[in-house]
Amino acid sequence: VYGSDNFTLPDAVMMEDGSVGKLSIPAINLSVSVYETDDAIESLAIGLAHMRESSCWAGNVAIAGHNSGVNEYFKNLYTLKEGDEISLTTALGTRTYAVSFQQEIDEMDWSHIGRTEENMLTLVTCVNHDATKRLIVRAIEKAS
């Protein structure tokens, strides 16, 4: 269930409501469920989408969300600053992360969602002024 190489599978983190967790970002007044379905578009219609290529708990957890259209959960993601806190709660517990950077990347650049030893979040959304770009926000787990 936990997978290998610091990679956690969805079954290990599944919540009673069918989500794989809840993401909370106080700086932008956001608390929303994260889903993993066979179709990421389906997940994005009801909340945020866990990116299947990434871990669900250990290592790098990548989560995508809309910033306009069907919902706007990530509409203010670009306003996050270094040090802003983000928490992820799953069936395994809650982890708190601090934003380390944000960056615009090419829409086909998947290098930021690879496996890592360090526990981190990678949040991904569209860039409003350029359909060929994505905004990523990287947050590193805070020491407890």
PDB file of C-alpha atoms in Angstrom, residues 27-101:
ATOM      1  CA  ALA A  27      -3.072  32.859   3.346  1.00  0.00           C
ATOM      2  CA  ILE A  28      -5.669  32.550   0.553  1.00  0.00           C
ATOM      3  CA  ASN A  29      -8.538  31.294   2.749  1.00  0.00           C
ATOM      4  CA  LEU A  30      -8.627  27.901   1.021  1.00  0.00           C
ATOM      5  CA  SER A  31      -9.620  24.498   2.358  1.00  0.00           C
ATOM      6  CA  VAL A  32     -10.595  21.959  -0.302  1.00  0.00           C
ATOM      7  CA  SER A  33     -10.592  18.206  -0.873  1.00  0.00           C
ATOM      8  CA  VAL A  34      -8.128  16.513  -3.220  1.00  0.00           C
ATOM      9  CA  TYR A  35      -9.293  13.624  -5.403  1.00  0.00           C
ATOM     10  CA  GLU A  36      -7.675  11.004  -7.562  1.00  0.00           C
ATOM     11  CA  THR A  37      -9.882   9.513 -10.249  1.00  0.00           C
ATOM     12  CA  ASP A  38      -9.176   7.738 -13.513  1.00  0.00           C
ATOM     13  CA  ASP A  39      -9.893  11.048 -15.233  1.00  0.00           C
ATOM     14  CA  ALA A  40      -8.139  14.152 -13.840  1.00  0.00           C
ATOM     15  CA  ILE A  41     -10.802  16.359 -15.451  1.00  0.00           C
ATOM     16  CA  GLU A  42     -13.389  14.602 -13.285  1.00  0.00           C
ATOM     17  CA  SER A  43     -11.315  15.279 -10.152  1.00  0.00           C
ATOM     18  CA  LEU A  44     -10.885  18.947 -11.098  1.00  0.00           C
ATOM     19  CA  ALA A  45     -14.657  19.327 -11.480  1.00  0.00           C
ATOM     20  CA  ILE A  46     -15.245  18.426  -7.818  1.00  0.00           C
ATOM     21  CA  GLY A  47     -12.106  19.752  -6.107  1.00  0.00           C
ATOM     22  CA  LEU A  48      -8.380  19.567  -6.625  1.00  0.00           C
ATOM     23  CA  ALA A  49      -6.712  16.729  -8.511  1.00  0.00           C
ATOM     24  CA  HIS A  50      -3.851  14.627  -7.200  1.00  0.00           C
ATOM     25  CA  MET A  51      -1.408  14.072 -10.053  1.00  0.00           C
ATOM     26  CA  ARG A  52      -1.125  10.288 -10.354  1.00  0.00           C
ATOM     27  CA  GLU A  53       2.560  10.397 -11.274  1.00  0.00           C
ATOM     28  CA  SER A  54       3.342  11.759  -7.817  1.00  0.00           C
ATOM     29  CA  SER A  55       3.207  10.288  -4.332  1.00  0.00           C
ATOM     30  CA  CYS A  56       0.159  10.744  -2.091  1.00  0.00           C
ATOM     31  CA  TRP A  57       2.075  11.311   1.178  1.00  0.00           C
ATOM     32  CA  ALA A  58       5.817  10.628   1.311  1.00  0.00           C
ATOM     33  CA  GLY A  59       8.131  12.559  -0.992  1.00  0.00           C
ATOM     34  CA  ASN A  60       6.719  14.928  -3.626  1.00  0.00           C
ATOM     35  CA  VAL A  61       2.911  15.282  -3.636  1.00  0.00           C
ATOM     36  CA  ALA A  62       1.702  17.124  -6.755  1.00  0.00           C
ATOM     37  CA  ILE A  63      -1.768  18.660  -6.825  1.00  0.00           C
ATOM     38  CA  ALA A  64      -3.444  20.498  -9.712  1.00  0.00           C
ATOM     39  CA  GLY A  65      -6.318  22.951  -9.584  1.00  0.00           C
ATOM     40  CA  HIS A  66      -8.254  25.399 -11.722  1.00  0.00           C
ATOM     41  CA  ASN A  67      -7.920  29.146 -11.279  1.00  0.00           C
ATOM     42  CA  SER A  68     -10.987  30.001 -13.387  1.00  0.00           C
ATOM     43  CA  GLY A  69     -13.863  28.273 -15.117  1.00  0.00           C
ATOM     44  CA  VAL A  70     -15.484  25.256 -13.429  1.00  0.00           C
ATOM     45  CA  ASN A  71     -14.068  26.355 -10.078  1.00  0.00           C
ATOM     46  CA  GLU A  72     -11.424  28.792  -8.939  1.00  0.00           C
ATOM     47  CA  TYR A  73      -9.723  27.062  -6.019  1.00  0.00           C
ATOM     48  CA  PHE A  74      -6.244  28.112  -7.179  1.00  0.00           C
ATOM     49  CA  LYS A  75      -7.202  31.609  -8.446  1.00  0.00           C
ATOM     50  CA  ASN A  76      -5.031  33.282  -5.779  1.00  0.00           C
ATOM     51  CA  LEU A  77      -2.198  30.754  -5.779  1.00  0.00           C
ATOM     52  CA  TYR A  78       0.071  33.337  -7.433  1.00  0.00           C
ATOM     53  CA  THR A  79      -0.209  35.567  -4.335  1.00  0.00           C
ATOM     54  CA  LEU A  80       1.545  33.086  -2.040  1.00  0.00           C
ATOM     55  CA  LYS A  81       4.865  34.202  -0.627  1.00  0.00           C
ATOM     56  CA  GLU A  82       7.902  32.359   0.662  1.00  0.00           C
ATOM     57  CA  GLY A  83       7.129  31.002   4.133  1.00  0.00           C
ATOM     58  CA  ASP A  84       3.323  30.874   3.745  1.00  0.00           C
ATOM     59  CA  GLU A  85       1.984  27.698   5.349  1.00  0.00           C
ATOM     60  CA  ILE A  86       0.104  24.939   3.566  1.00  0.00           C
ATOM     61  CA  SER A  87      -1.233  21.800   5.223  1.00  0.00           C
ATOM     62  CA  LEU A  88      -2.245  18.467   3.757  1.00  0.00           C
ATOM     63  CA  THR A  89      -4.417  16.125   5.798  1.00  0.00           C
ATOM     64  CA  THR A  90      -4.856  12.489   4.769  1.00  0.00           C
ATOM     65  CA  ALA A  91      -5.807   9.271   6.559  1.00  0.00           C
ATOM     66  CA  LEU A  92      -2.138   9.114   7.638  1.00  0.00           C
ATOM     67  CA  GLY A  93      -2.262  12.472   9.448  1.00  0.00           C
ATOM     68  CA  THR A  94      -1.470  16.111   8.730  1.00  0.00           C
ATOM     69  CA  ARG A  95       1.730  17.591   7.360  1.00  0.00           C
ATOM     70  CA  THR A  96       2.531  21.296   7.336  1.00  0.00           C
ATOM     71  CA  TYR A  97       4.652  22.803   4.595  1.00  0.00           C
ATOM     72  CA  ALA A  98       6.158  26.245   3.930  1.00  0.00           C
ATOM     73  CA  VAL A  99       6.195  27.811   0.470  1.00  0.00           C
ATOM     74  CA  SER A 100       9.760  27.898  -0.845  1.00  0.00           C
ATOM     75  CA  PHE A 101       9.222  29.333  -4.349  1.00  0.00           C
TER      76      PHE A 101
END
